[in-house]
Amino acid sequence: MKPVSKDDHIRGNPDASVKIVEYSDTECPFCKRFHPTMLQVMDEYGKDGKVAWVYRHFPLDQLHSKARKEAEATECAAELGGNDTFWSYLDRLMEVTPANNGLDLAELPKIAEYVGLDTAKFNECLSSGRYAQKIEKHVQDAIATGGQGTPWSIVVGKNGKKYPLSGAQPYEAVKQLIDSALAGK
Amino acid sequence: MRALFDVLKTKRSLVIAVCVSVFVFVLAVWLPNLQLLVAFWADSGVPVIDKVALSLKLVPSITTNFTLLSALYTVLIAVLAGINTALIVELIRNRRMVAGGVTAGGVGIVAGALGVGCAACGSLILTALVGTTVGTGVLAFLPLGGGEFGILGVGLLGYATYLLLKQINKTTCEITL
């Protein structure tokens, strides 16, 4: 797995003891279902800096042809508004998409406007395709870590141990994994 | 159908059917995270109570990581696998032929397992066998996104149950030429 760095989109404390690196596809219904679980994780563990959520792109083109463009849209949001805007954009995108390739791509600038971005600049960024290579690097990293579907997460403990978590698992299971990773020696 | 109830009426057959059903169901739910469970259980730094807790807490993922269709066929496959095993044990005890039913049942479980991983947007076993790109390509081509494997599994296990019951119902010895 590519080490977590300042180039990543990190929610919470970048120096947290436990980091959850999630490889996700914005049109996957299970990623949409898993998103509130991760928000709940950050609500419980993020406030006191114990856990950080790292988001990486893993669009499954054959299943969801729109997901790659949506991933680029989140990168444009990050470019224009910074890390917080990236997460606001992602939260809103996950909220409004019906999943399974159901989002009308015309919604992407509307989401940009919703999170307070300049839509003209956003559209210019999105049409430029300048983040295509970055998305592809994330995809290759996901596959290299053993990702075969989405959501695919890797929980990195404070001792550096990595636990792979596949699918939209229940909150209680994720919590158990985090507690064990926090207690890890 | 009466033969099925007759077999399951005995305590031994019922216990076998229930145990195998629970085993297959739990295994199917754990399947996407076998790698995690192996790593977790192998980690000497994790207390046993945490290992057990995580294993149990992954089971409710049938409600979060499965579609209604995949949850339905996962339960059906588990139940049918349990019934098939109880019938096979009963036939073996009575020294009868079970080959046809066992083959159909075995193929059914394999086909069903191919469908299980589809729950997480990309079939686990299928993509593990042929790679993520080819695997998701195959899933995109299938109208039910891989649910076909699960339905095929249920069908084959149902057929296996039929073959085994037919064998149990036989009351005469046939001449083989």
Coordinates of C-alpha atoms in Angstrom, one line a residue:
Chain A
M1 CA 0.0 0.0 0.0
K2 CA 1.2 3.5 -0.9
P3 CA 2.1 5.1 2.5
V4 CA -0.3 7.8 3.7
S5 CA 1.1 11.2 2.9
K6 CA 0.1 14.9 2.7
D7 CA -1.1 14.2 -0.8
D8 CA -3.9 12.1 0.5
H9 CA -7.4 13.2 1.5
I10 CA -7.4 12.8 5.2
R11 CA -10.4 13.4 7.5
G12 CA -9.4 13.9 11.1
N13 CA -5.9 14.0 12.7
P14 CA -3.2 13.1 10.1
D15 CA -1.1 11.8 13.0
A16 CA -3.9 9.6 14.4
S17 CA -2.8 6.2 16.0
V18 CA -5.2 4.4 13.6
K19 CA -5.7 5.2 10.0
I20 CA -8.5 3.7 7.9
V21 CA -7.6 3.9 4.2
E22 CA -10.7 3.4 2.2
Y23 CA -10.6 2.6 -1.6
S24 CA -14.1 3.5 -2.8
D25 CA -16.3 3.9 -5.9
T26 CA -18.9 6.7 -5.7
E27 CA -21.4 4.7 -7.7
C28 CA -21.1 1.5 -5.7
P29 CA -24.2 1.0 -3.6
F30 CA -22.2 -0.7 -0.8
C31 CA -19.8 2.3 -0.7
K32 CA -22.8 4.6 -0.4
R33 CA -24.0 2.4 2.5
F34 CA -20.5 2.3 4.1
H35 CA -20.1 6.1 4.0
P36 CA -22.4 6.8 7.0
T37 CA -20.6 4.0 8.9
M38 CA -17.3 5.8 8.4
L39 CA -19.0 9.1 9.4
Q40 CA -20.1 7.4 12.6
V41 CA -16.5 6.2 13.1
M42 CA -15.2 9.7 12.8
D43 CA -17.9 11.0 15.1
E44 CA -16.8 8.6 17.8
Y45 CA -13.1 8.4 17.3
G46 CA -12.2 11.4 15.1
K47 CA -12.9 14.2 17.6
D48 CA -10.2 13.2 20.0
G49 CA -7.8 12.4 17.1
K50 CA -7.6 8.7 17.6
V51 CA -8.6 7.7 14.1
A52 CA -8.1 9.3 10.7
W53 CA -10.0 8.4 7.5
V54 CA -8.0 8.4 4.3
Y55 CA -10.0 8.3 1.1
R56 CA -8.6 6.9 -2.2
H57 CA -10.4 6.2 -5.5
F58 CA -11.2 2.8 -6.8
P59 CA -13.8 3.3 -9.6
L60 CA -14.9 0.0 -11.1
D61 CA -15.2 1.1 -14.7
Q62 CA -16.9 -2.1 -16.0
L63 CA -19.7 -1.8 -13.4
H64 CA -20.0 2.0 -13.0
S65 CA -18.8 3.9 -16.0
K66 CA -19.6 7.3 -14.3
A67 CA -17.6 6.7 -11.2
R68 CA -14.2 7.7 -12.6
K69 CA -15.5 11.2 -13.7
E70 CA -17.1 11.6 -10.3
A71 CA -13.7 10.8 -8.7
E72 CA -12.2 13.5 -10.8
A73 CA -14.9 15.9 -9.7
T74 CA -13.9 15.3 -6.0
E75 CA -10.3 16.0 -6.9
C76 CA -11.4 19.3 -8.6
A77 CA -13.3 20.1 -5.4
A78 CA -10.1 19.6 -3.5
E79 CA -8.1 21.7 -5.9
L80 CA -10.5 24.6 -5.7
G81 CA -11.5 24.5 -2.1
G82 CA -9.0 22.4 -0.2
N83 CA -9.3 19.3 2.0
D84 CA -12.4 20.2 3.8
T85 CA -14.2 21.0 0.6
F86 CA -13.1 17.6 -0.8
W87 CA -14.9 15.9 2.1
S88 CA -18.0 18.2 1.8
Y89 CA -18.2 17.4 -1.9
L90 CA -17.8 13.7 -1.3
D91 CA -20.4 13.6 1.5
R92 CA -22.9 15.4 -0.7
L93 CA -22.1 13.2 -3.7
M94 CA -22.6 10.1 -1.7
E95 CA -25.9 11.5 -0.4
V96 CA -27.4 12.5 -3.7
T97 CA -26.3 9.6 -5.9
P98 CA -28.8 6.8 -6.3
A99 CA -25.7 4.5 -6.9
N100 CA -25.3 1.9 -9.6
N101 CA -24.4 4.5 -12.2
G102 CA -27.7 6.4 -11.5
L103 CA -26.3 9.9 -11.0
D104 CA -26.8 12.4 -13.8
L105 CA -23.3 13.8 -14.4
A106 CA -25.0 17.2 -14.8
E107 CA -25.4 17.1 -11.0
L108 CA -21.6 17.4 -10.5
P109 CA -21.4 21.2 -11.0
K110 CA -24.6 21.6 -8.9
I111 CA -22.8 19.8 -6.0
A112 CA -19.9 22.1 -6.6
E113 CA -22.2 25.1 -6.2
Y114 CA -23.8 23.5 -3.1
V115 CA -20.4 23.3 -1.4
G116 CA -19.6 26.8 -2.3
L117 CA -17.3 26.4 -5.3
D118 CA -17.0 28.6 -8.4
T119 CA -18.8 26.4 -11.0
A120 CA -17.0 27.9 -14.0
K121 CA -13.7 27.0 -12.5
F122 CA -15.0 23.6 -11.4
N123 CA -16.3 22.9 -15.0
E124 CA -12.9 23.9 -16.5
C125 CA -11.1 21.6 -14.1
L126 CA -13.5 18.7 -14.7
S127 CA -13.3 19.0 -18.5
S128 CA -9.5 19.2 -18.4
G129 CA -9.1 15.7 -17.2
R130 CA -6.0 16.6 -15.3
Y131 CA -6.7 14.3 -12.4
A132 CA -7.2 11.2 -14.6
Q133 CA -3.7 10.0 -13.9
K134 CA -4.0 10.4 -10.2
I135 CA -7.2 8.4 -10.1
E136 CA -5.5 5.6 -12.1
K137 CA -2.7 5.6 -9.6
H138 CA -5.2 5.1 -6.8
V139 CA -6.8 2.2 -8.8
Q140 CA -3.5 0.5 -9.3
D141 CA -2.6 1.0 -5.6
A142 CA -6.0 -0.5 -4.6
I143 CA -5.4 -3.6 -6.8
A144 CA -1.8 -3.9 -5.5
T145 CA -3.1 -4.0 -1.9
G146 CA -5.4 -6.9 -2.9
G147 CA -8.6 -5.0 -3.5
Q148 CA -11.0 -7.0 -5.6
G149 CA -14.2 -5.0 -5.1
T150 CA -15.5 -2.0 -3.2
P151 CA -15.6 -0.7 -0.6
W152 CA -12.1 -2.0 0.2
S153 CA -10.5 -0.7 3.4
I154 CA -7.2 -1.2 5.2
V155 CA -7.1 -0.4 8.9
V156 CA -3.5 0.6 9.8
G157 CA -2.8 0.2 13.6
K158 CA -0.4 2.3 15.6
N159 CA 2.1 -0.5 15.5
G160 CA 1.9 -0.5 11.7
K161 CA -0.1 -3.7 11.5
K162 CA -2.6 -3.7 8.6
Y163 CA -6.0 -5.3 8.6
P164 CA -7.9 -5.6 5.3
L165 CA -11.6 -5.1 5.5
S166 CA -13.8 -6.0 2.5
G167 CA -17.3 -4.7 1.9
A168 CA -19.8 -2.6 3.8
Q169 CA -19.4 -4.1 7.2
P170 CA -21.5 -3.3 10.2
Y171 CA -20.4 -0.4 12.5
E172 CA -19.9 -2.8 15.4
A173 CA -17.4 -4.9 13.4
V174 CA -15.5 -1.8 12.3
K175 CA -15.5 -0.5 15.9
Q176 CA -14.1 -3.8 17.1
L177 CA -11.3 -3.7 14.6
I178 CA -10.5 -0.1 15.5
D179 CA -10.4 -0.9 19.2
S180 CA -8.1 -3.8 18.6
A181 CA -5.9 -1.7 16.4
L182 CA -5.8 1.1 19.1
A183 CA -4.8 -1.5 21.7
G184 CA -2.3 -3.2 19.5
K185 CA 1.3 -3.5 20.8
Chain B
M1 CA -41.4 -34.5 0.5
R2 CA -42.6 -37.0 3.0
A3 CA -39.3 -38.8 2.8
L4 CA -37.6 -35.5 3.7
F5 CA -39.6 -35.0 6.8
D6 CA -39.1 -38.7 7.8
V7 CA -35.3 -38.2 7.6
L8 CA -35.3 -34.8 9.4
K9 CA -37.6 -36.3 12.1
T10 CA -34.6 -38.2 13.5
K11 CA -32.5 -36.2 16.0
R12 CA -29.2 -37.1 14.3
S13 CA -30.3 -35.9 10.8
L14 CA -31.8 -32.7 12.2
V15 CA -28.6 -31.9 14.1
I16 CA -26.5 -32.6 11.0
A17 CA -28.8 -30.4 8.8
V18 CA -28.8 -27.5 11.3
C19 CA -25.0 -27.6 12.0
V20 CA -24.1 -27.8 8.3
S21 CA -26.6 -25.0 7.5
V22 CA -25.1 -22.7 10.2
F23 CA -21.6 -23.5 9.1
V24 CA -22.2 -22.8 5.4
F25 CA -24.1 -19.6 6.2
V26 CA -21.4 -18.2 8.5
L27 CA -18.7 -19.2 6.0
A28 CA -20.5 -17.5 3.2
V29 CA -20.9 -14.3 5.3
W30 CA -17.2 -14.4 6.3
L31 CA -16.0 -15.2 2.8
P32 CA -15.3 -11.6 1.8
N33 CA -13.2 -11.2 4.9
L34 CA -11.4 -14.5 5.3
Q35 CA -8.1 -12.7 4.8
L36 CA -8.9 -10.4 7.7
L37 CA -10.0 -13.2 9.9
V38 CA -6.9 -15.3 9.2
A39 CA -4.7 -12.3 9.9
F40 CA -6.6 -11.4 13.0
W41 CA -6.6 -14.9 14.5
A42 CA -2.9 -15.3 13.6
D43 CA -2.0 -12.1 15.5
S44 CA -0.7 -13.1 18.9
G45 CA -1.0 -9.6 20.1
V46 CA -4.8 -9.7 19.9
P47 CA -6.7 -11.2 22.8
V48 CA -8.8 -14.3 22.0
I49 CA -11.9 -12.5 23.3
D50 CA -11.4 -9.8 20.6
K51 CA -10.9 -12.4 17.9
V52 CA -14.1 -14.1 18.8
A53 CA -15.9 -10.7 19.1
L54 CA -14.8 -9.6 15.6
S55 CA -15.8 -13.0 14.1
L56 CA -19.3 -12.7 15.6
K57 CA -19.7 -9.0 14.7
L58 CA -19.0 -9.7 11.0
V59 CA -22.0 -12.1 10.8
P60 CA -24.7 -9.3 10.8
S61 CA -23.0 -8.1 7.5
I62 CA -25.7 -10.2 5.8
T63 CA -27.8 -7.1 6.3
T64 CA -25.2 -4.5 5.2
N65 CA -23.0 -6.2 2.6
F66 CA -25.6 -8.2 0.7
T67 CA -28.5 -7.3 -1.6
L68 CA -31.9 -8.7 -0.8
L69 CA -31.4 -11.2 -3.6
S70 CA -27.9 -12.3 -2.5
A71 CA -29.0 -12.6 1.1
L72 CA -31.9 -14.7 0.1
Y73 CA -29.9 -17.2 -2.0
T74 CA -27.1 -17.3 0.6
V75 CA -29.7 -18.4 3.2
L76 CA -31.3 -20.9 0.7
I77 CA -27.9 -22.4 -0.2
A78 CA -27.0 -22.8 3.5
V79 CA -30.3 -24.5 4.3
L80 CA -30.2 -26.8 1.2
A81 CA -26.5 -27.7 1.9
G82 CA -27.6 -28.8 5.4
I83 CA -30.5 -30.8 4.1
N84 CA -28.3 -32.4 1.4
T85 CA -25.7 -33.4 3.9
A86 CA -28.3 -35.0 6.2
L87 CA -29.7 -37.0 3.3
I88 CA -26.3 -38.1 2.1
V89 CA -25.4 -39.4 5.7
E90 CA -28.8 -41.2 5.8
L91 CA -28.1 -42.9 2.4
I92 CA -24.5 -43.8 3.4
R93 CA -25.9 -45.4 6.6
N94 CA -28.2 -47.5 4.4
R95 CA -25.4 -48.3 1.9
R96 CA -27.1 -46.8 -1.1
M97 CA -25.6 -44.9 -4.1
V98 CA -25.3 -41.1 -3.7
A99 CA -23.0 -40.1 -6.6
G100 CA -25.5 -38.1 -8.6
G101 CA -26.8 -36.1 -5.7
V102 CA -23.4 -35.4 -4.3
T103 CA -22.1 -34.1 -7.7
A104 CA -25.1 -31.8 -8.2
G105 CA -24.9 -30.6 -4.6
G106 CA -21.1 -29.9 -4.9
V107 CA -21.4 -28.0 -8.1
G108 CA -24.3 -26.1 -6.5
I109 CA -22.3 -25.0 -3.5
V110 CA -19.4 -23.9 -5.8
A111 CA -21.8 -21.9 -8.1
G112 CA -23.4 -20.3 -5.0
A113 CA -20.0 -19.3 -3.6
L114 CA -19.2 -17.5 -6.9
G115 CA -22.3 -15.3 -6.3
V116 CA -21.5 -14.5 -2.6
G117 CA -18.7 -12.0 -3.2
C118 CA -20.7 -10.0 -5.7
A119 CA -22.2 -8.4 -2.7
A120 CA -19.4 -5.9 -2.5
C121 CA -19.4 -4.6 -6.1
G122 CA -17.1 -7.1 -7.7
S123 CA -17.4 -10.8 -7.0
L124 CA -14.8 -11.9 -4.6
I125 CA -14.1 -15.4 -5.8
L126 CA -14.6 -14.6 -9.5
T127 CA -12.3 -11.6 -9.4
A128 CA -9.8 -13.6 -7.3
L129 CA -9.8 -16.3 -10.1
V130 CA -9.7 -14.1 -13.2
G131 CA -8.5 -10.6 -11.9
T132 CA -10.5 -7.5 -11.0
T133 CA -10.8 -6.1 -14.5
V134 CA -12.0 -9.3 -16.2
G135 CA -14.1 -10.2 -13.2
T136 CA -16.0 -7.0 -13.0
G137 CA -16.3 -7.1 -16.8
V138 CA -18.1 -10.4 -16.6
L139 CA -20.3 -9.1 -13.8
A140 CA -21.2 -6.0 -15.9
F141 CA -22.3 -8.4 -18.7
L142 CA -24.6 -10.4 -16.4
P143 CA -28.1 -8.9 -16.0
L144 CA -28.2 -9.7 -12.3
G145 CA -24.6 -8.7 -11.7
G146 CA -23.5 -12.1 -10.6
G147 CA -26.7 -13.1 -8.8
E148 CA -27.0 -15.7 -11.5
F149 CA -24.4 -17.8 -9.8
G150 CA -26.4 -17.9 -6.6
I151 CA -29.6 -18.7 -8.3
L152 CA -27.8 -21.5 -10.2
G153 CA -26.4 -22.7 -6.9
V154 CA -29.9 -22.9 -5.4
G155 CA -31.2 -24.7 -8.5
L156 CA -28.5 -27.3 -8.4
L157 CA -28.8 -27.9 -4.7
G158 CA -32.6 -28.2 -5.1
Y159 CA -31.9 -30.8 -7.9
A160 CA -29.4 -32.6 -5.7
T161 CA -32.1 -32.8 -2.9
Y162 CA -34.5 -34.2 -5.4
L163 CA -32.0 -36.9 -6.6
L164 CA -31.2 -37.9 -3.0
L165 CA -34.8 -38.1 -2.0
K166 CA -35.5 -40.2 -5.0
Q167 CA -32.8 -42.6 -3.9
I168 CA -34.1 -42.7 -0.4
N169 CA -37.6 -43.4 -1.7
K170 CA -36.4 -46.5 -3.7
T171 CA -37.8 -49.6 -2.1
T172 CA -36.6 -52.1 -4.6
C173 CA -33.1 -53.1 -5.8
E174 CA -32.8 -52.5 -9.6
I175 CA -30.9 -54.9 -11.9
T176 CA -27.9 -53.2 -13.5
L177 CA -26.8 -54.6 -16.9

